[in-house]
């Protein structure tokens, strides 16, 4: 089981609740990835958002920088919103990061975009939501599996490519490309049919309710003749690790509250409810908040349902102090990961 973290680049807050600079947010994110590598985490994902509170708008740029400052950790997007980006440019950015890393540590996770701020920002029509994703995912996959630099492709959402070079190429051949979903059954079936690994973002409810989707994914893959090592599942969730459960709950709540207030304004969510927060932080809720023993036990509990090979947490939300974030990354690597390994070994 790979254990990791992901972030959208959390902007620090001033004592009055106003945002500090987005440049500081990106520097903190870079430092956190370097710290995670040194601590021994397996994976770090950088997600794409375009808001003042979550300004990691170019995952490829962050990952390329981190690739040159780390030695072991796998790096990927979590996710890249390819519906409103150019797959050629996305691929080039991540291939550059792969070259800087020395090869074999960089992945792309392709998403349609649960946050839709990219559509007005880049001038796309929400009515073309599905068509944009389907065609651009096809192009991204074609680039990845092409035998050399020169590609011919045509579609309706971007200009055609007529034997044009897409460079650089990754060091060790095709990069891993994952499909991200928040729980859409069609996305699970699509990933299986295409033979892509799938990443489930579980941010609410009961996580093991996703088990039937993982079953659908694997059944779709088998029906399409995909049975290789690419057929795998990962889970992204919210969480925080601290020496005690009480500390974890107290540290995570202010940021959780801030994010839910902001999302309420943007998406019409209800006002944040602390009772709901506390309920989600207890098994079988979706928040992996607690001490190392509890977080490890809950990851393994979900593994019994999902059979996933990677579990990674978003911890820096709503202005979490950097020192708490770095401590949580350390505990995740040095305390949670070995506990998960022991529990899984015991159950096999």
Short mmCIF file of C-alpha atoms in Angstrom, two decimals:
data_model
loop_
_atom_site.label_atom_id
_atom_site.label_comp_id
_atom_site.label_asym_id
_atom_site.label_seq_id
_atom_site.Cartn_x
_atom_site.Cartn_y
_atom_site.Cartn_z
CA UNK A 1 0.00 0.00 0.00
CA UNK A 2 1.40 3.39 -1.02
CA UNK A 3 0.71 6.22 1.44
CA UNK A 4 0.79 9.84 0.37
CA UNK A 5 -0.66 13.32 0.39
CA UNK A 6 -2.10 15.83 -2.03
CA UNK A 7 -2.66 19.56 -2.05
CA UNK A 8 -4.19 22.38 -4.06
CA UNK A 9 -1.72 24.85 -2.54
CA UNK A 10 -3.30 26.18 0.65
CA UNK A 11 -2.99 29.95 1.10
CA UNK A 12 -2.03 30.93 4.67
CA UNK A 13 -4.31 33.25 6.61
CA UNK A 14 -3.60 36.38 8.64
CA UNK A 15 -4.94 36.60 12.21
CA UNK A 16 -7.96 38.57 10.90
CA UNK A 17 -8.84 35.76 8.47
CA UNK A 18 -7.62 37.52 5.32
CA UNK A 19 -5.40 35.66 2.89
CA UNK A 20 -1.67 36.09 2.78
CA UNK A 21 0.07 35.92 -0.59
CA UNK A 22 -0.53 33.13 -3.07
CA UNK A 23 3.25 33.13 -3.69
CA UNK A 24 3.74 32.10 -0.05
CA UNK A 25 1.20 29.33 -0.56
CA UNK A 26 3.20 27.89 -3.46
CA UNK A 27 6.48 28.10 -1.57
CA UNK A 28 4.87 26.26 1.35
CA UNK A 29 3.63 23.59 -1.04
CA UNK A 30 7.09 23.12 -2.53
CA UNK A 31 8.63 22.86 0.94
CA UNK A 32 5.98 20.33 1.97
CA UNK A 33 6.75 18.07 -1.01
CA UNK A 34 10.48 18.17 -0.26
CA UNK A 35 9.68 17.40 3.39
CA UNK A 36 7.41 14.50 2.40
CA UNK A 37 10.20 13.00 0.28
CA UNK A 38 12.70 13.24 3.13
CA UNK A 39 10.18 11.74 5.57
CA UNK A 40 9.60 8.72 3.31
CA UNK A 41 6.12 9.22 1.88
CA UNK A 42 5.40 7.25 -1.28
CA UNK A 43 3.40 9.80 -3.26
CA UNK A 44 2.52 13.49 -3.45
CA UNK A 45 -0.18 14.84 -5.75
CA UNK A 46 -0.76 18.45 -6.75
CA UNK A 47 -4.33 19.31 -7.71
CA UNK A 48 -5.46 22.06 -10.06
CA UNK A 49 -7.57 24.93 -8.75
CA UNK A 50 -7.68 28.59 -9.68
CA UNK A 51 -8.86 30.34 -6.51
CA UNK A 52 -7.20 32.67 -4.04
CA UNK A 53 -7.41 30.04 -1.32
CA UNK A 54 -6.16 27.20 -3.57
CA UNK A 55 -3.76 28.71 -6.14
CA UNK A 56 -1.84 25.64 -7.42
CA UNK A 57 -3.16 26.43 -10.89
CA UNK A 58 -0.39 24.63 -12.80
CA UNK A 59 0.37 21.21 -11.27
CA UNK A 60 2.99 20.50 -13.93
CA UNK A 61 5.04 23.53 -12.94
CA UNK A 62 4.99 22.61 -9.25
CA UNK A 63 5.84 18.99 -9.97
CA UNK A 64 8.73 19.92 -12.27
CA UNK A 65 10.21 22.09 -9.53
CA UNK A 66 9.71 19.36 -6.93
CA UNK A 67 11.15 16.70 -9.25
CA UNK A 68 14.51 18.44 -9.13
CA UNK A 69 14.50 18.74 -5.34
CA UNK A 70 13.43 15.20 -4.43
CA UNK A 71 14.91 11.75 -4.95
CA UNK A 72 12.39 9.01 -4.13
CA UNK A 73 8.79 10.17 -3.92
CA UNK A 74 6.34 9.67 -6.80
CA UNK A 75 4.81 12.92 -8.05
CA UNK A 76 1.56 13.41 -9.90
CA UNK A 77 -1.37 15.67 -10.58
CA UNK A 78 -4.44 15.27 -8.42
CA UNK A 79 -5.88 16.10 -10.87
CA UNK A 80 -5.10 17.97 -14.10
CA UNK A 81 -8.31 19.38 -15.55
CA UNK A 82 -7.72 18.33 -19.12
CA UNK A 83 -11.23 19.34 -20.22
CA UNK A 84 -10.11 22.98 -20.24
CA UNK A 85 -6.39 22.52 -20.91
CA UNK A 86 -4.44 21.37 -23.93
CA UNK A 87 -3.40 17.71 -23.61
CA UNK A 88 -0.27 18.41 -25.66
CA UNK A 89 0.90 21.07 -23.21
CA UNK A 90 -0.08 18.98 -20.18
CA UNK A 91 1.88 16.03 -21.51
CA UNK A 92 4.92 18.16 -22.33
CA UNK A 93 4.96 19.69 -18.84
CA UNK A 94 4.85 16.30 -17.14
CA UNK A 95 7.39 14.77 -19.55
CA UNK A 96 9.74 17.62 -18.65
CA UNK A 97 9.16 16.88 -14.96
CA UNK A 98 9.85 13.21 -15.65
CA UNK A 99 13.16 14.08 -17.29
CA UNK A 100 14.14 16.33 -14.37
CA UNK A 101 13.24 13.55 -11.90
CA UNK A 102 15.51 11.07 -13.66
CA UNK A 103 12.55 9.06 -14.96
CA UNK A 104 9.84 6.87 -13.51
CA UNK A 105 8.55 9.10 -10.70
CA UNK A 106 6.00 11.30 -12.51
CA UNK A 107 2.34 10.53 -13.24
CA UNK A 108 -0.67 12.34 -14.72
CA UNK A 109 -4.14 12.07 -13.27
CA UNK A 110 -6.77 13.38 -15.69
CA UNK A 111 -9.98 14.90 -14.38
CA UNK A 112 -13.08 16.52 -15.84
CA UNK A 113 -13.25 19.11 -13.06
CA UNK A 114 -15.59 19.05 -10.08
CA UNK A 115 -14.82 22.75 -9.67
CA UNK A 116 -15.87 24.51 -12.84
CA UNK A 117 -13.95 27.78 -12.51
CA UNK A 118 -11.67 26.70 -15.37
CA UNK A 119 -14.52 26.88 -17.91
CA UNK A 120 -15.06 30.68 -17.79
CA UNK A 121 -11.37 31.27 -17.08
CA UNK A 122 -10.27 29.60 -20.32
CA UNK A 123 -13.37 30.31 -22.39
CA UNK A 124 -14.99 26.88 -22.61
CA UNK A 125 -18.69 26.08 -22.73
CA UNK A 126 -20.03 23.93 -19.89
CA UNK A 127 -22.45 22.39 -22.39
CA UNK A 128 -19.46 20.62 -23.97
CA UNK A 129 -18.32 19.18 -20.61
CA UNK A 130 -18.41 15.49 -21.63
CA UNK A 131 -17.21 15.93 -25.20
CA UNK A 132 -14.23 18.02 -24.11
CA UNK A 133 -13.11 15.41 -21.60
CA UNK A 134 -13.61 12.40 -23.87
CA UNK A 135 -11.68 13.84 -26.83
CA UNK A 136 -8.89 15.39 -24.80
CA UNK A 137 -8.42 12.19 -22.80
CA UNK A 138 -8.16 10.31 -26.08
CA UNK A 139 -5.46 12.70 -27.29
CA UNK A 140 -3.56 12.48 -24.01
CA UNK A 141 -3.56 8.69 -24.20
CA UNK A 142 -2.54 8.70 -27.86
CA UNK A 143 0.44 10.94 -27.11
CA UNK A 144 1.46 8.66 -24.25
CA UNK A 145 1.33 5.42 -26.22
CA UNK A 146 2.75 6.80 -29.47
CA UNK A 147 5.92 4.96 -30.49
CA UNK A 148 7.89 8.08 -31.36
CA UNK A 149 7.74 11.87 -31.19
CA UNK A 150 5.53 12.35 -34.28
CA UNK A 151 1.77 12.14 -33.92
CA UNK A 152 -1.26 12.41 -36.19
CA UNK A 153 -4.62 13.02 -34.51
CA UNK A 154 -7.88 14.78 -35.26
CA UNK A 155 -10.95 15.71 -33.25
CA UNK A 156 -13.46 18.52 -32.85
CA UNK A 157 -12.21 20.29 -29.70
CA UNK A 158 -8.72 21.40 -30.82
CA UNK A 159 -6.76 21.70 -34.09
CA UNK A 160 -5.64 18.44 -35.66
CA UNK A 161 -2.07 17.16 -35.48
CA UNK A 162 -0.54 16.04 -38.78
CA UNK A 163 2.69 14.19 -38.10
CA UNK A 164 3.83 16.81 -35.60
CA UNK A 165 6.44 16.26 -32.88
CA UNK A 166 5.30 16.21 -29.26
CA UNK A 167 8.46 16.49 -27.18
CA UNK A 168 10.10 15.64 -24.89
CA UNK A 169 9.34 11.96 -24.46
CA UNK A 170 9.44 10.43 -20.94
CA UNK A 171 12.67 8.74 -19.88
CA UNK A 172 11.32 5.20 -19.55
CA UNK A 173 8.49 5.13 -22.07
CA UNK A 174 4.81 5.91 -21.40
CA UNK A 175 3.95 7.65 -18.13
CA UNK A 176 1.19 6.35 -15.85
CA UNK A 177 -2.07 8.13 -16.68
CA UNK A 178 -4.87 7.82 -14.13
CA UNK A 179 -8.51 8.78 -14.45
CA UNK A 180 -9.92 10.77 -11.53
CA UNK A 181 -13.55 10.58 -10.44
CA UNK A 182 -15.64 11.71 -7.51
CA UNK A 183 -17.88 8.66 -7.72
CA UNK A 184 -19.50 8.73 -11.16
CA UNK A 185 -20.39 5.20 -12.32
CA UNK A 186 -19.79 6.13 -15.95
CA UNK A 187 -16.27 7.26 -15.11
CA UNK A 188 -15.55 3.94 -13.38
CA UNK A 189 -16.73 2.04 -16.44
CA UNK A 190 -14.80 4.35 -18.78
CA UNK A 191 -11.54 3.87 -16.88
CA UNK A 192 -11.96 0.11 -16.95
CA UNK A 193 -12.80 0.05 -20.67
CA UNK A 194 -9.75 2.16 -21.44
CA UNK A 195 -7.46 0.12 -19.20
CA UNK A 196 -6.50 3.12 -17.06
CA UNK A 197 -5.90 3.07 -13.30
CA UNK A 198 -8.60 4.96 -11.40
CA UNK A 199 -8.41 7.43 -8.51
CA UNK A 200 -11.49 8.00 -6.36
CA UNK A 201 -11.86 11.30 -4.54
CA UNK A 202 -13.89 10.53 -1.40
CA UNK A 203 -14.65 13.72 0.52
CA UNK A 204 -17.91 12.84 2.26
CA UNK A 205 -20.29 10.09 3.28
CA UNK A 206 -19.18 6.53 3.99
CA UNK A 207 -16.04 5.62 2.02
CA UNK A 208 -16.83 1.94 1.57
CA UNK A 209 -19.95 2.90 -0.43
CA UNK A 210 -17.43 3.29 -3.28
CA UNK A 211 -16.74 -0.46 -3.24
CA UNK A 212 -19.38 -1.25 -5.91
CA UNK A 213 -17.78 1.38 -8.15
CA UNK A 214 -14.40 -0.29 -7.76
CA UNK A 215 -16.05 -3.59 -8.62
CA UNK A 216 -17.64 -2.00 -11.71
CA UNK A 217 -14.26 -0.62 -12.71
CA UNK A 218 -12.53 -4.00 -12.45
CA UNK A 219 -15.39 -5.81 -14.22
CA UNK A 220 -15.33 -3.26 -17.06
CA UNK A 221 -11.58 -3.68 -17.40
CA UNK A 222 -11.83 -7.46 -17.50
CA UNK A 223 -14.64 -7.34 -20.06
CA UNK A 224 -12.50 -5.09 -22.26
CA UNK A 225 -9.53 -7.45 -21.93
CA UNK A 226 -7.46 -5.28 -19.61
CA UNK A 227 -5.94 -7.39 -16.84
CA UNK A 228 -2.43 -5.99 -16.48
CA UNK A 229 -0.71 -3.97 -13.80
CA UNK A 230 -2.49 -0.78 -14.89
CA UNK A 231 -5.76 -2.04 -13.39
CA UNK A 232 -5.46 -0.51 -9.96
CA UNK A 233 -7.36 1.77 -7.59
CA UNK A 234 -6.27 4.67 -5.43
CA UNK A 235 -8.24 6.74 -2.92
CA UNK A 236 -7.86 10.46 -2.17
CA UNK A 237 -9.50 11.70 1.03
CA UNK A 238 -9.44 14.49 3.61
CA UNK A 239 -7.49 13.95 6.81
CA UNK A 240 -4.87 15.01 9.30
CA UNK A 241 -2.56 13.07 11.60
CA UNK A 242 -1.47 14.38 15.01
CA UNK A 243 -0.03 12.78 18.15
CA UNK A 244 -3.56 12.56 19.62
CA UNK A 245 -7.06 12.46 18.15
CA UNK A 246 -7.99 15.57 20.13
CA UNK A 247 -5.12 17.55 18.62
CA UNK A 248 -5.96 16.35 15.11
CA UNK A 249 -9.62 17.36 15.45
CA UNK A 250 -8.76 20.77 16.87
CA UNK A 251 -6.14 21.49 14.21
CA UNK A 252 -8.21 20.46 11.20
CA UNK A 253 -11.54 22.05 12.15
CA UNK A 254 -10.77 25.77 11.58
CA UNK A 255 -9.56 25.13 8.05
CA UNK A 256 -12.44 22.77 7.34
CA UNK A 257 -14.84 25.47 8.48
CA UNK A 258 -13.13 28.11 6.32
CA UNK A 259 -13.23 25.92 3.20
CA UNK A 260 -16.88 25.03 3.68
CA UNK A 261 -17.84 28.67 4.11
CA UNK A 262 -16.04 29.51 0.86
CA UNK A 263 -17.53 26.55 -1.00
CA UNK A 264 -20.94 27.56 0.31
CA UNK A 265 -20.54 30.90 -1.45
CA UNK A 266 -19.22 29.34 -4.67
CA UNK A 267 -21.41 26.24 -4.94
CA UNK A 268 -24.39 26.84 -2.67
CA UNK A 269 -23.32 24.38 0.01
CA UNK A 270 -25.07 24.62 3.40
CA UNK A 271 -23.41 26.37 6.31
CA UNK A 272 -20.72 24.21 7.96
CA UNK A 273 -22.00 22.13 10.87
CA UNK A 274 -19.49 21.07 13.53
CA UNK A 275 -21.61 18.04 14.44
CA UNK A 276 -21.35 16.87 10.84
CA UNK A 277 -17.60 17.45 10.95
CA UNK A 278 -17.19 15.37 14.08
CA UNK A 279 -19.39 12.62 12.64
CA UNK A 280 -17.29 12.43 9.48
CA UNK A 281 -14.12 12.22 11.59
CA UNK A 282 -15.33 9.01 13.26
CA UNK A 283 -15.53 5.59 11.59
CA UNK A 284 -17.02 4.98 9.11
CA UNK A 285 -16.92 8.66 8.06
CA UNK A 286 -14.85 10.05 5.22
CA UNK A 287 -12.32 12.11 7.19
CA UNK A 288 -9.09 10.37 8.22
CA UNK A 289 -8.45 12.59 11.23
CA UNK A 290 -6.75 11.14 14.26
CA UNK A 291 -3.64 9.65 15.79
CA UNK A 292 -1.45 7.27 13.75
CA UNK A 293 -3.11 4.11 15.07
CA UNK A 294 -6.61 5.23 14.20
CA UNK A 295 -5.74 6.57 10.76
CA UNK A 296 -3.85 3.38 9.87
CA UNK A 297 -6.70 1.15 11.05
CA UNK A 298 -9.23 3.11 9.03
CA UNK A 299 -7.11 2.96 5.86
CA UNK A 300 -6.85 -0.80 6.20
CA UNK A 301 -10.59 -1.05 6.90
CA UNK A 302 -11.31 0.67 3.59
CA UNK A 303 -8.77 -1.54 1.84
CA UNK A 304 -10.87 -4.55 2.84
CA UNK A 305 -13.68 -3.09 0.68
CA UNK A 306 -11.80 -1.30 -2.10
CA UNK A 307 -8.59 -3.28 -2.53
CA UNK A 308 -6.83 -0.01 -3.30
CA UNK A 309 -3.06 0.22 -3.61
CA UNK A 310 -2.64 3.91 -2.69
CA UNK A 311 -4.29 6.08 -0.05
CA UNK A 312 -3.43 9.77 0.04
CA UNK A 313 -4.73 12.64 2.14
CA UNK A 314 -5.45 16.32 1.66
CA UNK A 315 -4.46 17.89 4.95
CA UNK A 316 -3.63 21.55 4.27
CA UNK A 317 -7.08 23.11 3.94
CA UNK A 318 -8.39 26.50 4.92
CA UNK A 319 -5.18 27.98 6.31
CA UNK A 320 -3.73 25.07 8.28
CA UNK A 321 -0.48 26.30 9.87
CA UNK A 322 2.55 24.98 7.99
CA UNK A 323 4.10 23.49 11.12
CA UNK A 324 1.03 21.31 11.68
CA UNK A 325 1.08 20.25 8.04
CA UNK A 326 4.71 19.22 8.13
CA UNK A 327 4.20 17.31 11.38
CA UNK A 328 1.26 15.47 9.85
CA UNK A 329 3.31 14.54 6.78
CA UNK A 330 6.04 13.18 9.05
CA UNK A 331 3.58 11.12 11.09
CA UNK A 332 1.91 9.83 7.94
CA UNK A 333 5.27 8.58 6.64
CA UNK A 334 6.93 7.36 9.83
CA UNK A 335 3.98 6.18 11.93
CA UNK A 336 0.92 5.54 9.75
CA UNK A 337 2.68 3.85 6.82
CA UNK A 338 4.47 1.14 8.87
CA UNK A 339 1.28 0.49 10.83
CA UNK A 340 -0.67 0.01 7.59
CA UNK A 341 1.99 -2.38 6.32
CA UNK A 342 1.88 -4.45 9.52
CA UNK A 343 -1.92 -4.60 9.55
CA UNK A 344 -2.09 -5.64 5.91
CA UNK A 345 0.58 -8.30 6.42
CA UNK A 346 -1.35 -9.65 9.37
CA UNK A 347 -4.57 -9.95 7.33
CA UNK A 348 -2.91 -11.74 4.39
#
